[in-house]
Short mmCIF file of C-alpha atoms in Angstrom, two decimals:
data_model
loop_
_atom_site.label_atom_id
_atom_site.label_comp_id
_atom_site.label_asym_id
_atom_site.label_seq_id
_atom_site.Cartn_x
_atom_site.Cartn_y
_atom_site.Cartn_z
CA MET I 1 -10.07 17.34 -15.93
CA VAL I 2 -10.15 15.52 -12.46
CA LYS I 3 -8.50 12.14 -12.97
CA LEU I 4 -8.04 10.36 -9.52
CA THR I 5 -9.38 10.96 -6.32
CA MET I 6 -8.01 9.18 -3.20
CA ILE I 7 -8.79 9.80 0.71
CA ALA I 8 -6.55 8.36 3.29
CA ARG I 9 -5.82 8.56 7.06
CA VAL I 10 -2.67 10.71 7.62
CA THR I 11 -1.58 8.80 10.98
CA ASP I 12 -1.05 5.71 9.37
CA GLY I 13 -1.50 5.96 5.44
CA LEU I 14 -4.65 3.71 5.50
CA PRO I 15 -6.80 4.26 2.32
CA LEU I 16 -10.23 5.22 3.23
CA ALA I 17 -11.98 5.76 0.01
CA GLU I 18 -11.41 6.42 -3.80
CA GLY I 19 -13.14 7.15 -7.00
CA LEU I 20 -13.93 3.69 -8.31
CA ASP I 21 -14.36 4.80 -12.03
CA ASP I 22 -11.29 6.91 -11.81
CA GLY I 23 -8.23 6.47 -14.04
CA ARG I 24 -9.84 4.43 -16.83
CA ASP I 25 -8.53 7.02 -19.51
CA ILE I 26 -4.98 7.35 -17.89
CA GLN I 27 -2.18 5.16 -19.29
CA ASP I 28 -0.17 4.00 -16.64
CA VAL I 29 -2.81 4.57 -13.84
CA ASP I 30 -1.41 2.11 -11.36
CA PHE I 31 1.99 3.78 -11.34
CA TYR I 32 0.10 7.13 -10.43
CA LYS I 33 -1.92 5.37 -8.01
CA GLN I 34 1.37 4.02 -6.33
CA GLN I 35 2.79 7.59 -6.29
CA ALA I 36 -0.31 8.78 -4.39
CA LYS I 37 0.23 6.06 -1.70
CA SER I 38 3.89 6.74 -1.50
CA LEU I 39 2.67 10.39 -0.75
CA PHE I 40 0.48 9.08 1.96
CA LYS I 41 3.10 6.99 3.30
CA ASN I 42 5.57 10.07 3.52
CA LEU I 43 2.64 12.00 5.20
CA SER I 44 2.17 9.20 7.81
CA MET I 45 5.75 9.25 8.47
CA GLY I 46 5.91 13.08 9.03
CA GLN I 47 7.99 13.65 6.12
CA ILE I 48 5.85 16.01 4.43
CA GLU I 49 4.49 18.60 7.08
CA THR I 50 2.60 20.95 4.48
CA SER I 51 -1.21 20.55 4.94
CA ARG I 52 -1.83 21.81 1.35
CA MET I 53 0.46 21.23 -1.78
CA SER I 54 0.43 20.54 -5.35
CA VAL I 55 2.84 17.93 -6.70
CA GLU I 56 3.69 17.82 -10.35
CA THR I 57 4.02 14.24 -11.87
CA GLY I 58 4.50 13.85 -15.78
CA PRO I 59 1.52 15.50 -17.58
CA TYR I 60 -0.50 15.50 -14.19
CA ILE I 61 -0.57 17.26 -11.03
CA PHE I 62 -1.51 16.07 -7.71
CA HIS I 63 -3.44 18.21 -5.37
CA TYR I 64 -3.92 17.64 -1.59
CA ILE I 65 -5.45 19.08 1.63
CA ILE I 66 -5.40 17.91 5.13
CA GLU I 67 -7.85 18.29 7.68
CA GLY I 68 -8.77 16.43 10.74
CA ARG I 69 -5.79 13.81 10.22
CA VAL I 70 -7.43 12.82 6.93
CA CYS I 71 -5.72 13.55 3.42
CA TYR I 72 -7.97 14.33 0.55
CA LEU I 73 -6.02 14.07 -2.87
CA THR I 74 -6.76 14.46 -6.52
CA MET I 75 -4.86 14.25 -9.52
CA CYS I 76 -5.72 16.45 -12.65
CA ASP I 77 -4.49 17.45 -16.02
CA ARG I 78 -1.73 20.36 -15.37
CA VAL I 79 -3.97 22.53 -17.38
CA TYR I 80 -7.02 22.15 -14.90
CA PRO I 81 -7.26 25.16 -12.77
CA LYS I 82 -5.64 24.78 -9.37
CA LYS I 83 -8.52 26.92 -7.77
CA LEU I 84 -11.05 24.49 -8.83
CA ALA I 85 -9.01 21.29 -7.91
CA PHE I 86 -8.97 22.53 -4.13
CA GLN I 87 -12.34 23.56 -4.09
CA TYR I 88 -13.41 20.15 -5.30
CA LEU I 89 -11.18 18.69 -2.54
CA GLU I 90 -12.95 21.12 0.09
CA ASP I 91 -16.36 19.92 -0.94
CA LEU I 92 -15.10 16.13 -0.42
CA LYS I 93 -13.89 17.10 2.88
CA ASN I 94 -16.68 18.79 4.11
CA GLU I 95 -19.30 15.75 3.12
CA PHE I 96 -16.82 13.18 4.36
CA GLU I 97 -16.43 14.68 7.75
CA ARG I 98 -20.12 15.11 7.94
CA VAL I 99 -21.01 11.61 7.13
CA ASN I 100 -18.08 9.48 8.30
CA GLY I 101 -16.24 11.75 10.77
CA SER I 102 -17.06 9.85 14.04
CA GLN I 103 -15.68 6.73 12.36
CA ILE I 104 -12.26 7.74 10.76
CA GLU I 105 -10.24 7.04 13.83
CA THR I 106 -11.68 3.55 14.44
CA ALA I 107 -11.53 2.43 10.65
CA ALA I 108 -9.26 -0.79 10.78
CA ARG I 109 -9.58 -1.97 7.19
CA PRO I 110 -8.54 -0.38 3.85
CA TYR I 111 -11.54 1.41 2.14
CA ALA I 112 -13.76 1.19 4.94
CA PHE I 113 -15.71 4.13 3.35
CA ILE I 114 -15.83 2.96 -0.06
CA LYS I 115 -19.50 3.99 -0.48
CA PHE I 116 -18.27 7.56 -0.49
CA ASP I 117 -17.45 6.96 -4.16
CA THR I 118 -21.07 7.86 -4.97
CA PHE I 119 -20.48 11.20 -3.50
CA ILE I 120 -16.95 11.48 -5.23
CA GLN I 121 -18.49 10.59 -8.67
CA LYS I 122 -21.17 12.96 -8.38
CA THR I 123 -19.13 15.82 -7.26
CA LYS I 124 -16.49 15.30 -9.90
CA LYS I 125 -19.02 15.59 -12.75
CA LEU I 126 -19.74 19.03 -11.41
CA TYR I 127 -16.16 20.09 -11.61
CA GLN I 128 -15.19 18.22 -14.90
CA ASP I 129 -16.27 21.40 -17.34
CA THR I 130 -14.45 24.46 -16.20
CA ARG I 131 -16.65 26.53 -18.74
CA THR I 132 -19.94 26.05 -16.57
CA GLN I 133 -21.37 29.17 -14.95
CA ARG I 134 -20.90 27.37 -11.48
CA ASN I 135 -17.33 26.93 -12.23
CA ILE I 136 -16.79 30.15 -13.55
CA THR I 137 -18.11 31.73 -10.49
CA LYS I 138 -15.81 29.69 -8.42
CA LEU I 139 -12.82 30.68 -10.41
CA ASN I 140 -13.78 34.51 -9.80
CA ASP I 141 -14.36 33.99 -6.14
CA GLU I 142 -11.57 36.30 -4.75
CA LEU I 143 -12.20 34.92 -1.22
CA TYR I 144 -10.74 31.61 -2.00
CA GLU I 145 -7.04 32.03 -3.01
CA VAL I 146 -4.60 29.34 -3.74
CA HIS I 147 -1.42 31.35 -4.96
CA GLN I 148 0.31 30.60 -1.86
CA ILE I 149 -0.16 26.78 -2.15
CA MET I 150 3.42 25.27 -2.74
CA THR I 151 3.90 23.25 -5.96
CA ARG I 152 6.82 20.72 -5.95
CA ASN I 153 8.01 18.16 -8.15
CA VAL I 154 7.12 14.53 -7.35
CA GLN I 155 10.52 13.19 -7.30
CA GLU I 156 11.65 15.96 -5.00
CA VAL I 157 8.82 15.26 -2.45
CA LEU I 158 9.13 11.32 -2.64
CA GLY I 159 12.94 11.46 -2.76
CA VAL I 160 12.97 12.84 0.95
CA GLY I 161 11.26 9.46 1.83
CA GLU I 162 13.04 7.38 -0.31
CA LYS I 163 16.56 8.78 1.24
CA LEU I 164 15.16 8.32 4.71
CA ASP I 165 13.83 4.77 3.97
CA GLN I 166 17.33 3.88 2.46
CA VAL I 167 19.13 5.25 5.63
CA SER I 168 16.64 3.00 7.84
CA GLN I 169 17.47 0.26 5.57
CA MET I 170 21.03 0.48 5.86
CA SER I 171 20.80 0.77 9.65
CA SER I 172 18.86 -2.32 9.75
CA ARG I 173 21.42 -3.99 7.40
CA LEU I 174 24.38 -2.88 9.72
CA THR I 175 22.35 -4.10 12.81
CA SER I 176 21.79 -7.62 11.27
CA GLU I 177 25.34 -7.87 10.04
CA SER I 178 26.58 -7.04 13.44
CA ARG I 179 24.48 -9.80 14.92
CA ILE I 180 25.79 -12.08 12.56
CA TYR I 181 29.31 -11.15 13.26
CA ALA I 182 28.70 -11.43 16.91
CA ASP I 183 27.39 -14.94 16.43
CA LYS I 184 30.33 -16.00 14.29
CA ALA I 185 32.61 -14.40 16.97
CA ARG I 186 30.94 -16.68 19.56
CA ASP I 187 31.36 -19.72 17.45
CA LEU I 188 34.95 -19.21 16.72
CA ASN I 189 35.65 -18.50 20.69
CA ARG I 190 33.78 -21.93 21.30
CA GLN I 191 35.84 -23.80 18.62
CA ALA I 192 39.10 -22.17 20.03
CA LEU I 193 38.25 -23.27 23.47
CA ILE I 194 37.43 -26.87 22.30
CA ARG I 195 40.60 -26.98 20.35
CA LYS I 196 42.68 -25.72 23.30
CA TRP I 197 41.11 -28.23 25.96
CA ALA I 198 40.19 -31.18 24.00
CA PRO I 199 43.67 -32.74 24.22
CA VAL I 200 43.71 -32.16 28.04
CA ALA I 201 40.34 -33.60 28.22
CA ILE I 202 41.24 -36.63 26.32
CA VAL I 203 44.54 -37.20 28.46
CA ILE I 204 42.50 -36.94 31.61
CA GLY I 205 40.01 -39.27 30.30
CA VAL I 206 42.56 -41.60 29.37
CA VAL I 207 44.30 -41.59 32.57
CA ILE I 208 40.90 -42.05 34.44
CA LEU I 209 40.04 -44.92 32.26
CA LEU I 210 43.68 -46.58 32.97
CA PHE I 211 43.18 -45.88 36.82
CA TRP I 212 39.83 -47.63 36.67
CA ALA I 213 41.08 -50.49 34.50
CA LYS I 214 43.97 -50.93 37.02
CA ASN I 215 41.78 -51.18 40.16
CA LYS I 216 39.61 -53.60 38.26
CA ILE I 217 42.53 -55.87 37.64
CA TRP I 218 43.72 -55.65 41.16
#
């Protein structure tokens, strides 16, 4: 069965729409939604280049397609036919482009097209029962093949992004530490100069003071 459906802009990972009633029967649904958002993030950073992929996660599997800089993603039970999952995404893509295509690039807030949930729910119902004649016909459609779509593990996919994030964080930390070290070095140099020249300044000050006092007396 189709469990989750989410749509996001690939250029920045901005969520555009999702199935509002999705995930009610899923334990740890927030965990899987976070994984989906991490996938969007990796896609927006160019860490995943495949435009169609299946990603295994626990008892479920994510399927996604990218068209027109938009990612259409669904999470299904592992036993749910891959062919139906991708045809479901194709139906969403076609309608989303038709209704919202001209506004996708200018959307500035998350879930700007949340009303698309109505179509998501209606379409999801059509795909839930794999035994209907409609879905059996789709499964037998030889013109739509999914065998060549890659299947990977979620840790493998997200791990690439996590490693790059770690490198980025390490680089930022080193830059920050270098700045702190430079500031401390400047402070030490300043203190060293003060220690070196303070006695001389004091002596000069005393001499000037004595000279001034002497002139006053005379």
